[in-house]
Amino acid sequence: MTFGRFFLLLLVALAGFAYAVWRGHVDVPAEWNPWAPLDIRETPNLLTSFKLQRLQQDRALCEQALKTSDLNYVAVPDSTPQSGCPVENAVRVSGSAVRFNNAFLATCPLAAAYALFERHGMQPAAQRVFGQPVVRVDHFGSFACRNIARSNRRSQHASANALDLAGFRLEDGTRITVARDWKGDDDKARFLREVKAAACNVFKITLSPEYNAAHHDHFHVDMGGFGMCR
């Protein structure tokens, strides 16, 4: 059998198996079932990004995922807060296992991604580096009806599909900021680099001070585009 024929048969077999799982003819654990709802509590795996993608146009499915998170949120109706900047499938997040400096508007998929990041990325990083949790996250906001700098393209902020993370406060009161601590070589800098890596594993786009001067004081994370970690 030629390699090409073997590969084709393998694809057919995989497609058949996927169809059987989708139709419910084959029972697999929910975390390994691409069509099972995303459970924020489960450790992320190879299917997590696919499950996040499915939330983009399905409000009910997305809210089902958010119910498994620690987020305090309310669903908001589709609207156009400013001309040319419609916001759809969105929620207003007021808190989680941590406090925020302000509530923020976010697309439901962005909120789900943040919940995954907080639970499986940020908090484990804080425990590894400092032996204590983050209790507060400071951000620069989510919705802003504007274009990308020096571009005619709309920013992901224009649809509340982006969030700018600026700082973190630990249980003992220690404050860590991207602006002050990114360039260091101590535990705060190590923590920020672990946070950036964790963000890259969840969000489609993560931009840090390494990207350009405009991001010297925050991590920009969003759920648009085809993927970038800088």
Coordinates of N, CA and C in Angstrom, one line a residue:
M1 N 0.8 -1.2 0.0 CA 0.0 0.0 0.0 C 0.9 1.3 0.0
T2 N 0.6 2.2 -0.9 CA 1.4 3.4 -0.9 C 1.0 4.3 0.3
F3 N 2.0 5.2 0.5 CA 1.7 6.1 1.7 C 0.5 7.0 1.5
G4 N 0.3 7.4 0.2 CA -0.8 8.3 -0.1 C -2.1 7.6 0.2
R5 N -2.2 6.3 -0.2 CA -3.4 5.5 0.0 C -3.7 5.3 1.5
F6 N -2.6 5.0 2.2 CA -2.7 4.8 3.6 C -3.2 6.0 4.3
F7 N -2.6 7.2 3.9 CA -3.0 8.4 4.5 C -4.5 8.7 4.2
L8 N -5.0 8.4 3.0 CA -6.4 8.7 2.7 C -7.3 7.8 3.5
L9 N -6.9 6.5 3.7 CA -7.7 5.6 4.5 C -7.7 6.1 5.9
L10 N -6.6 6.6 6.4 CA -6.5 7.1 7.8 C -7.5 8.3 8.0
L11 N -7.5 9.2 7.0 CA -8.4 10.3 7.1 C -9.8 9.9 7.1
V12 N -10.2 8.9 6.2 CA -11.5 8.4 6.2 C -11.9 7.8 7.5
A13 N -11.0 7.0 8.1 CA -11.3 6.4 9.4 C -11.5 7.4 10.5
L14 N -10.6 8.4 10.5 CA -10.7 9.5 11.5 C -12.1 10.3 11.3
A15 N -12.4 10.5 10.1 CA -13.7 11.2 9.8 C -14.8 10.4 10.3
G16 N -14.8 9.1 10.0 CA -15.8 8.2 10.5 C -16.0 8.2 12.0
F17 N -14.8 8.1 12.6 CA -14.8 8.1 14.1 C -15.4 9.4 14.6
A18 N -15.0 10.6 14.0 CA -15.5 11.9 14.5 C -17.0 12.0 14.3
Y19 N -17.5 11.4 13.2 CA -18.9 11.5 12.9 C -19.6 10.6 13.9
A20 N -19.1 9.5 14.3 CA -19.7 8.6 15.3 C -19.8 9.2 16.6
V21 N -18.7 10.0 17.0 CA -18.7 10.7 18.3 C -19.7 11.8 18.2
W22 N -19.8 12.5 17.1 CA -20.8 13.6 17.0 C -22.2 13.1 17.1
R23 N -22.5 12.0 16.5 CA -23.8 11.4 16.5 C -24.1 10.7 17.8
G24 N -23.1 10.5 18.7 CA -23.3 9.9 20.0 C -23.2 8.4 19.9
H25 N -22.7 7.8 18.8 CA -22.6 6.4 18.7 C -21.4 5.8 19.4
V26 N -20.4 6.7 19.7 CA -19.2 6.3 20.4 C -19.1 7.3 21.6
D27 N -19.0 6.7 22.8 CA -18.9 7.4 24.0 C -17.5 7.7 24.4
V28 N -17.1 9.0 24.5 CA -15.8 9.4 24.9 C -15.9 10.4 26.0
P29 N -14.9 10.5 26.9 CA -15.0 11.5 28.0 C -15.2 12.9 27.4
A30 N -16.0 13.7 28.1 CA -16.4 15.0 27.6 C -15.2 15.9 27.2
E31 N -14.1 15.8 28.0 CA -12.9 16.6 27.7 C -12.2 16.3 26.4
W32 N -12.5 15.0 25.9 CA -11.9 14.6 24.6 C -13.0 14.5 23.5
N33 N -14.2 15.0 23.8 CA -15.2 15.0 22.8 C -15.3 16.5 22.2
P34 N -14.9 16.6 20.9 CA -14.9 18.0 20.3 C -16.2 18.7 20.4
W35 N -17.3 18.0 20.5 CA -18.7 18.6 20.4 C -19.3 18.7 21.8
A36 N -18.6 18.2 22.8 CA -19.1 18.5 24.2 C -18.8 19.9 24.6
P37 N -19.7 20.5 25.4 CA -19.5 21.9 25.8 C -18.2 22.1 26.5
L38 N -17.6 23.2 26.3 CA -16.4 23.6 27.1 C -16.6 23.7 28.5
D39 N -15.8 23.0 29.3 CA -15.9 23.1 30.8 C -14.6 23.8 31.3
I40 N -14.8 25.0 31.8 CA -13.7 25.8 32.2 C -12.8 25.1 33.3
R41 N -13.5 24.2 34.1 CA -12.8 23.6 35.2 C -11.8 22.5 34.7
E42 N -12.0 22.0 33.5 CA -11.2 20.9 33.0 C -9.8 21.5 32.6
T43 N -8.8 20.7 32.8 CA -7.4 21.1 32.3 C -7.5 21.3 30.8
P44 N -7.0 22.4 30.2 CA -7.0 22.6 28.8 C -6.2 21.5 28.1
N45 N -6.7 21.1 26.9 CA -6.0 20.1 26.1 C -6.0 20.5 24.6
L46 N -5.7 19.6 23.7 CA -5.6 19.9 22.3 C -7.0 20.3 21.7
L47 N -8.1 20.0 22.4 CA -9.4 20.4 21.8 C -9.9 21.7 22.4
T48 N -9.2 22.3 23.3 CA -9.7 23.5 24.0 C -9.9 24.6 23.0
S49 N -8.9 24.9 22.1 CA -9.0 26.0 21.2 C -10.2 25.8 20.2
F50 N -10.4 24.5 19.8 CA -11.6 24.2 19.0 C -12.9 24.5 19.7
K51 N -12.9 24.1 21.0 CA -14.2 24.4 21.7 C -14.4 25.9 21.9
L52 N -13.3 26.6 22.1 CA -13.4 28.1 22.2 C -13.9 28.7 20.9
Q53 N -13.4 28.2 19.8 CA -13.9 28.7 18.5 C -15.4 28.5 18.3
R54 N -15.9 27.4 18.8 CA -17.3 27.1 18.6 C -18.2 28.1 19.4
L55 N -17.6 28.8 20.3 CA -18.4 29.7 21.1 C -18.7 31.0 20.4
Q56 N -17.9 31.3 19.3 CA -18.0 32.6 18.6 C -19.4 33.0 18.2
Q57 N -20.1 32.1 17.6 CA -21.4 32.4 17.1 C -22.6 31.7 17.8
D58 N -22.3 31.2 19.0 CA -23.3 30.4 19.7 C -23.4 30.9 21.1
R59 N -24.3 31.9 21.4 CA -24.4 32.5 22.7 C -24.8 31.5 23.8
A60 N -25.7 30.6 23.4 CA -26.2 29.6 24.4 C -25.1 28.7 24.8
L61 N -24.3 28.2 23.9 CA -23.2 27.3 24.1 C -22.1 28.1 25.0
C62 N -21.9 29.3 24.6 CA -20.9 30.1 25.4 C -21.3 30.3 26.8
E63 N -22.6 30.7 27.0 CA -23.0 30.9 28.4 C -23.0 29.6 29.2
Q64 N -23.2 28.5 28.5 CA -23.1 27.2 29.2 C -21.7 27.0 29.7
A65 N -20.7 27.4 28.9 CA -19.3 27.3 29.3 C -19.0 28.2 30.5
L66 N -19.5 29.4 30.4 CA -19.2 30.4 31.5 C -19.8 30.0 32.8
K67 N -20.9 29.2 32.8 CA -21.5 28.7 34.0 C -20.5 27.7 34.8
T68 N -19.5 27.2 34.1 CA -18.6 26.3 34.7 C -17.4 27.1 35.2
S69 N -17.4 28.4 35.1 CA -16.3 29.3 35.5 C -16.5 29.9 36.8
D70 N -15.5 30.7 37.3 CA -15.7 31.5 38.5 C -16.1 32.9 38.3
L71 N -16.4 33.2 37.0 CA -16.7 34.6 36.6 C -18.1 35.0 37.2
N72 N -18.1 36.3 37.7 CA -19.4 36.9 38.0 C -19.7 37.8 36.8
Y73 N -20.8 37.5 36.1 CA -21.1 38.2 34.9 C -22.6 38.3 34.6
V74 N -23.0 39.2 33.7 CA -24.3 39.2 33.2 C -24.3 39.3 31.7
A75 N -25.2 38.6 31.1 CA -25.2 38.7 29.6 C -25.8 40.1 29.2
V76 N -25.3 40.6 28.1 CA -25.8 41.9 27.7 C -26.4 41.7 26.2
P77 N -27.4 42.5 25.9 CA -28.0 42.3 24.5 C -27.0 42.9 23.5
D78 N -27.1 42.4 22.3 CA -26.3 42.9 21.2 C -26.7 44.4 21.0
S79 N -25.7 45.2 20.8 CA -25.9 46.6 20.6 C -24.8 47.2 19.8
T80 N -24.9 48.5 19.6 CA -23.8 49.3 18.9 C -23.6 50.5 19.8
P81 N -22.7 50.3 20.8 CA -22.4 51.4 21.8 C -22.0 52.7 21.1
Q82 N -21.2 52.6 20.0 CA -20.8 53.7 19.2 C -20.9 53.4 17.8
S83 N -21.2 54.3 16.9 CA -21.4 54.1 15.5 C -20.2 53.4 14.9
G84 N -20.5 52.3 14.2 CA -19.5 51.5 13.5 C -18.8 50.5 14.4
C85 N -19.3 50.4 15.6 CA -18.6 49.4 16.5 C -19.7 48.5 17.2
P86 N -20.3 47.6 16.5 CA -21.3 46.7 17.1 C -20.6 45.7 18.1
V87 N -21.3 45.4 19.1 CA -20.9 44.4 20.1 C -21.9 43.3 20.2
E88 N -21.5 42.1 19.9 CA -22.4 40.9 19.9 C -21.9 39.8 20.7
N89 N -22.9 39.0 21.2 CA -22.6 37.8 22.0 C -21.6 38.2 23.2
A90 N -22.1 39.2 24.0 CA -21.2 39.8 25.0 C -21.8 39.6 26.4
V91 N -20.9 39.8 27.4 CA -21.2 39.8 28.8 C -20.5 40.9 29.5
R92 N -21.0 41.3 30.6 CA -20.2 42.3 31.4 C -19.7 41.5 32.7
V93 N -18.4 41.5 32.8 CA -17.7 40.8 33.9 C -17.4 41.7 35.0
S94 N -17.9 41.4 36.2 CA -17.6 42.2 37.4 C -16.7 41.7 38.4
G95 N -16.3 40.4 38.2 CA -15.4 39.8 39.2 C -15.2 38.3 38.8
S96 N -14.4 37.6 39.6 CA -14.2 36.2 39.5 C -13.7 35.7 40.8
A97 N -12.7 34.7 40.7 CA -12.0 34.4 41.9 C -11.1 35.5 42.4
V98 N -10.9 36.5 41.5 CA -10.2 37.7 41.9 C -11.1 38.9 41.7
R99 N -10.6 40.1 42.3 CA -11.3 41.3 42.0 C -10.7 42.0 40.8
F100 N -11.4 42.9 40.2 CA -11.0 43.7 39.1 C -11.0 45.2 39.5
N101 N -10.2 46.0 39.0 CA -10.3 47.4 39.2 C -11.5 48.0 38.7
N102 N -12.1 47.4 37.6 CA -13.4 47.9 37.1 C -14.0 46.7 36.4
A103 N -15.3 46.7 36.3 CA -16.0 45.7 35.5 C -15.7 46.0 34.0
F104 N -15.8 45.0 33.2 CA -15.5 45.2 31.7 C -16.4 44.4 30.9
L105 N -16.7 45.0 29.7 CA -17.5 44.4 28.7 C -16.6 43.5 27.8
A106 N -17.1 42.3 27.5 CA -16.3 41.3 26.7 C -17.2 40.4 25.9
T107 N -16.7 40.1 24.7 CA -17.4 39.0 24.0 C -17.4 37.8 24.9
C108 N -18.4 37.0 24.8 CA -18.5 35.7 25.6 C -17.3 34.9 25.4
P109 N -16.8 34.7 24.1 CA -15.6 33.8 24.0 C -14.4 34.4 24.7
L110 N -14.2 35.8 24.6 CA -13.1 36.4 25.4 C -13.2 36.2 26.8
A111 N -14.4 36.3 27.4 CA -14.6 36.0 28.8 C -14.3 34.6 29.2
A112 N -14.7 33.6 28.3 CA -14.4 32.2 28.5 C -12.9 32.0 28.5
A113 N -12.2 32.6 27.5 CA -10.8 32.5 27.4 C -10.1 33.1 28.7
Y114 N -10.6 34.2 29.1 CA -10.0 34.8 30.3 C -10.2 33.9 31.5
A115 N -11.4 33.3 31.7 CA -11.6 32.4 32.8 C -10.6 31.2 32.8
L116 N -10.4 30.6 31.6 CA -9.4 29.6 31.4 C -8.0 30.0 31.8
F117 N -7.6 31.2 31.3 CA -6.3 31.8 31.6 C -6.1 32.0 33.1
E118 N -7.2 32.6 33.8 CA -7.0 32.8 35.2 C -6.9 31.5 36.0
R119 N -7.7 30.6 35.7 CA -7.7 29.3 36.5 C -6.5 28.4 36.2
H120 N -6.2 28.3 34.9 CA -5.2 27.3 34.6 C -3.8 27.9 34.2
G121 N -3.7 29.2 34.2 CA -2.5 29.9 33.8 C -2.0 30.8 34.9
M122 N -2.7 31.9 35.1 CA -2.2 32.9 36.0 C -2.1 32.4 37.4
Q123 N -3.1 31.8 38.0 CA -3.1 31.4 39.4 C -2.0 30.3 39.6
P124 N -1.9 29.3 38.7 CA -0.8 28.3 38.9 C 0.6 29.0 38.9
A125 N 0.8 30.0 38.0 CA 2.0 30.7 37.9 C 2.3 31.5 39.2
A126 N 1.3 32.1 39.8 CA 1.5 32.8 41.1 C 1.8 31.8 42.2
Q127 N 1.3 30.7 42.2 CA 1.6 29.7 43.2 C 3.0 29.1 43.0
R128 N 3.4 28.9 41.8 CA 4.8 28.4 41.5 C 5.8 29.4 42.0
V129 N 5.6 30.7 41.6 CA 6.6 31.7 41.9 C 6.6 32.3 43.3
F130 N 5.3 32.5 43.8 CA 5.2 33.2 45.1 C 4.6 32.4 46.2
G131 N 4.0 31.2 45.8 CA 3.4 30.4 46.8 C 2.1 31.0 47.4
Q132 N 1.4 31.9 46.6 CA 0.2 32.5 47.0 C -0.6 32.9 45.8
P133 N -1.9 33.1 45.9 CA -2.7 33.5 44.7 C -2.7 35.0 44.4
V134 N -3.1 35.3 43.2 CA -3.5 36.6 42.8 C -4.9 36.9 43.3
V135 N -5.1 38.1 43.9 CA -6.4 38.4 44.5 C -7.0 39.6 43.7
R136 N -6.2 40.3 42.9 CA -6.8 41.4 42.1 C -6.0 41.5 40.8
V137 N -6.8 41.8 39.7 CA -6.2 42.0 38.4 C -6.6 43.4 38.0
D138 N -5.6 44.2 37.6 CA -5.9 45.6 37.1 C -5.8 45.5 35.5
H139 N -6.8 46.2 34.9 CA -6.8 46.2 33.4 C -7.0 47.6 33.0
F140 N -6.7 47.8 31.7 CA -6.9 49.1 31.1 C -8.2 49.2 30.2
G141 N -9.0 48.1 30.3 CA -10.3 48.1 29.6 C -10.4 47.2 28.5
S142 N -11.6 47.1 27.9 CA -11.8 46.1 26.8 C -12.4 46.8 25.6
F143 N -13.6 47.4 25.8 CA -14.2 48.1 24.6 C -13.7 49.5 24.4
A144 N -13.3 49.7 23.1 CA -12.9 51.1 22.7 C -13.1 51.1 21.2
C145 N -14.0 52.0 20.7 CA -14.3 52.1 19.3 C -13.2 52.8 18.5
R146 N -12.2 52.0 18.1 CA -11.1 52.7 17.4 C -10.4 51.7 16.4
N147 N -9.6 52.2 15.6 CA -8.8 51.4 14.7 C -7.5 50.9 15.4
I148 N -6.8 49.9 14.8 CA -5.5 49.6 15.2 C -4.6 50.8 14.9
A149 N -3.6 51.1 15.7 CA -2.8 52.3 15.5 C -2.1 52.2 14.2
R150 N -2.2 53.4 13.5 CA -1.6 53.6 12.1 C -2.2 52.6 11.1
S151 N -3.5 52.3 11.3 CA -4.1 51.3 10.4 C -5.5 51.7 10.1
N152 N -6.1 51.2 9.0 CA -7.5 51.4 8.7 C -8.4 50.3 9.2
R153 N -7.7 49.3 9.8 CA -8.5 48.1 10.3 C -8.9 48.4 11.8
R154 N -10.2 47.9 12.0 CA -10.7 48.0 13.4 C -9.9 47.2 14.4
S155 N -9.7 47.7 15.5 CA -9.1 47.0 16.6 C -10.1 46.0 17.2
Q156 N -9.6 44.9 17.7 CA -10.5 43.9 18.4 C -11.2 44.6 19.6
H157 N -10.6 45.7 20.1 CA -11.3 46.4 21.2 C -12.6 47.0 20.7
A158 N -12.7 47.3 19.4 CA -13.9 47.9 18.9 C -15.1 47.0 18.9
S159 N -14.9 45.7 19.2 CA -16.0 44.8 19.3 C -16.0 44.2 20.7
A160 N -15.2 44.7 21.7 CA -15.1 44.2 23.0 C -14.5 42.8 23.0
N161 N -13.7 42.5 22.0 CA -13.1 41.2 21.9 C -11.6 41.2 22.3
A162 N -11.2 42.2 23.1 CA -9.8 42.3 23.5 C -9.8 42.9 24.9
L163 N -8.8 42.6 25.7 CA -8.6 43.1 27.1 C -7.2 43.4 27.3
D164 N -6.9 44.5 28.0 CA -5.5 44.9 28.3 C -5.2 44.7 29.7
L165 N -4.4 43.8 30.0 CA -4.0 43.4 31.4 C -2.8 44.2 31.8
A166 N -2.9 44.9 33.0 CA -1.8 45.8 33.3 C -1.1 45.4 34.6
G167 N -1.8 44.8 35.6 CA -1.1 44.5 36.8 C -1.9 43.5 37.7
F168 N -1.1 43.0 38.7 CA -1.6 41.9 39.5 C -1.3 42.1 41.0
R169 N -2.2 41.8 41.9 CA -1.9 42.0 43.3 C -2.0 40.6 44.0
L170 N -1.1 40.3 44.8 CA -1.0 39.0 45.5 C -1.8 39.1 46.8
E171 N -2.0 38.0 47.4 CA -2.7 37.9 48.7 C -2.1 38.7 49.8
D172 N -0.7 38.8 49.8 CA 0.0 39.5 50.8 C 0.1 41.0 50.5
G173 N -0.5 41.5 49.5 CA -0.5 42.9 49.1 C 0.6 43.2 48.1
T174 N 1.5 42.3 47.7 CA 2.5 42.6 46.7 C 1.8 43.0 45.4
R175 N 2.3 44.1 44.8 CA 1.7 44.5 43.5 C 2.8 44.3 42.4
I176 N 2.3 43.8 41.3 CA 3.2 43.5 40.2 C 2.6 44.2 39.0
T177 N 3.3 45.0 38.3 CA 2.8 45.7 37.1 C 3.7 45.4 35.9
V178 N 3.1 45.4 34.7 CA 3.9 45.2 33.5 C 4.8 46.3 33.3
A179 N 4.4 47.6 33.5 CA 5.2 48.7 33.3 C 6.4 48.7 34.1
R180 N 6.4 48.3 35.3 CA 7.5 48.5 36.2 C 8.4 47.2 36.3
D181 N 7.7 46.0 36.1 CA 8.4 44.8 36.5 C 8.8 43.9 35.3
W182 N 8.3 44.2 34.1 CA 8.6 43.4 33.0 C 10.1 43.2 32.7
K183 N 10.9 44.3 32.8 CA 12.3 44.3 32.4 C 13.2 43.8 33.6
G184 N 12.6 43.4 34.7 CA 13.5 42.9 35.8 C 14.0 41.5 35.6
D185 N 14.7 41.0 36.6 CA 15.2 39.7 36.6 C 14.9 39.0 37.9
D186 N 13.9 39.5 38.6 CA 13.5 38.9 39.9 C 12.2 38.0 39.7
D187 N 11.6 37.7 40.8 CA 10.4 36.8 40.8 C 9.2 37.5 40.1
K188 N 9.2 38.8 40.2 CA 8.1 39.5 39.6 C 8.2 39.4 38.1
A189 N 9.4 39.6 37.6 CA 9.6 39.5 36.1 C 9.3 38.0 35.7
R190 N 9.8 37.1 36.5 CA 9.6 35.7 36.1 C 8.1 35.4 36.1
F191 N 7.3 35.9 37.0 CA 5.9 35.7 37.1 C 5.2 36.3 35.8
L192 N 5.6 37.5 35.4 CA 5.0 38.1 34.3 C 5.3 37.3 33.0
R193 N 6.5 36.8 32.9 CA 6.8 36.0 31.7 C 6.0 34.7 31.7
E194 N 5.8 34.1 32.9 CA 4.9 32.9 32.9 C 3.5 33.3 32.6
V195 N 3.0 34.5 33.0 CA 1.7 34.9 32.7 C 1.5 35.1 31.2
K196 N 2.5 35.7 30.6 CA 2.5 35.9 29.1 C 2.4 34.6 28.4
A197 N 3.2 33.6 28.8 CA 3.2 32.3 28.2 C 1.8 31.6 28.4
A198 N 1.2 31.8 29.5 CA -0.1 31.2 29.8 C -1.1 31.8 28.9
A199 N -1.0 33.2 28.7 CA -2.0 33.9 27.9 C -1.9 33.4 26.4
C200 N -0.7 33.2 26.0 CA -0.5 32.7 24.6 C -1.1 31.3 24.4
N201 N -1.2 30.5 25.4 CA -1.8 29.2 25.3 C -3.3 29.2 25.2
V202 N -3.9 30.4 25.5 CA -5.4 30.4 25.6 C -5.9 31.4 24.5
F203 N -5.4 32.6 24.6 CA -6.0 33.7 23.6 C -5.4 33.5 22.3
K204 N -6.1 34.0 21.2 CA -5.5 33.9 19.9 C -4.4 34.9 19.7
I205 N -4.5 36.1 20.3 CA -3.5 37.1 20.2 C -3.0 37.5 21.6
T206 N -1.7 37.5 21.8 CA -1.1 38.0 23.0 C 0.0 38.9 22.7
L207 N 0.0 40.2 23.0 CA 1.0 41.1 22.7 C 1.6 41.7 24.0
S208 N 2.9 41.7 24.2 CA 3.5 42.1 25.4 C 4.5 43.3 25.1
P209 N 5.2 43.8 26.1 CA 6.2 44.8 25.8 C 7.2 44.4 24.7
E210 N 7.4 43.1 24.5 CA 8.3 42.7 23.5 C 7.8 43.0 22.1
Y211 N 6.5 43.3 21.9 CA 5.9 43.5 20.6 C 6.3 44.9 20.1
N212 N 6.0 46.0 20.9 CA 6.3 47.3 20.5 C 6.2 48.2 21.8
A213 N 6.6 49.5 21.6 CA 6.5 50.4 22.7 C 5.1 50.7 23.2
A214 N 4.1 50.6 22.3 CA 2.8 50.9 22.7 C 2.3 49.9 23.8
H215 N 2.9 48.7 23.9 CA 2.5 47.7 24.9 C 3.5 47.6 26.0
H216 N 4.2 48.7 26.3 CA 5.2 48.7 27.4 C 4.6 48.5 28.8
D217 N 3.3 48.8 28.9 CA 2.7 48.7 30.3 C 1.5 47.8 30.4
H218 N 1.3 46.9 29.4 CA 0.2 45.9 29.5 C 0.4 44.8 28.5
F219 N -0.4 43.7 28.8 CA -0.5 42.6 27.9 C -1.9 42.8 27.2
H220 N -1.8 42.9 25.8 CA -3.0 42.9 25.1 C -3.4 41.5 24.7
V221 N -4.6 41.1 25.0 CA -5.1 39.7 24.7 C -6.4 39.8 23.9
D222 N -6.6 39.0 22.9 CA -7.9 39.1 22.2 C -8.1 37.7 21.5
M223 N -9.3 37.6 21.0 CA -9.8 36.4 20.4 C -10.0 36.5 18.9
G224 N -9.3 37.5 18.2 CA -9.4 37.6 16.8 C -8.2 37.2 16.1
G225 N -8.2 37.2 14.8 CA -7.0 36.9 14.0 C -6.7 35.4 13.9
F226 N -5.5 35.1 13.5 CA -5.1 33.7 13.3 C -4.0 33.3 14.2
G227 N -3.7 34.1 15.2 CA -2.8 33.6 16.2 C -1.5 34.4 16.2
M228 N -1.1 35.0 17.3 CA 0.2 35.6 17.5 C 0.5 35.7 19.0
C229 N 1.8 35.4 19.2 CA 2.3 35.5 20.6 C 3.6 36.3 20.5
R230 N 3.6 37.5 21.0 CA 4.8 38.4 20.9 C 5.0 39.1 22.2

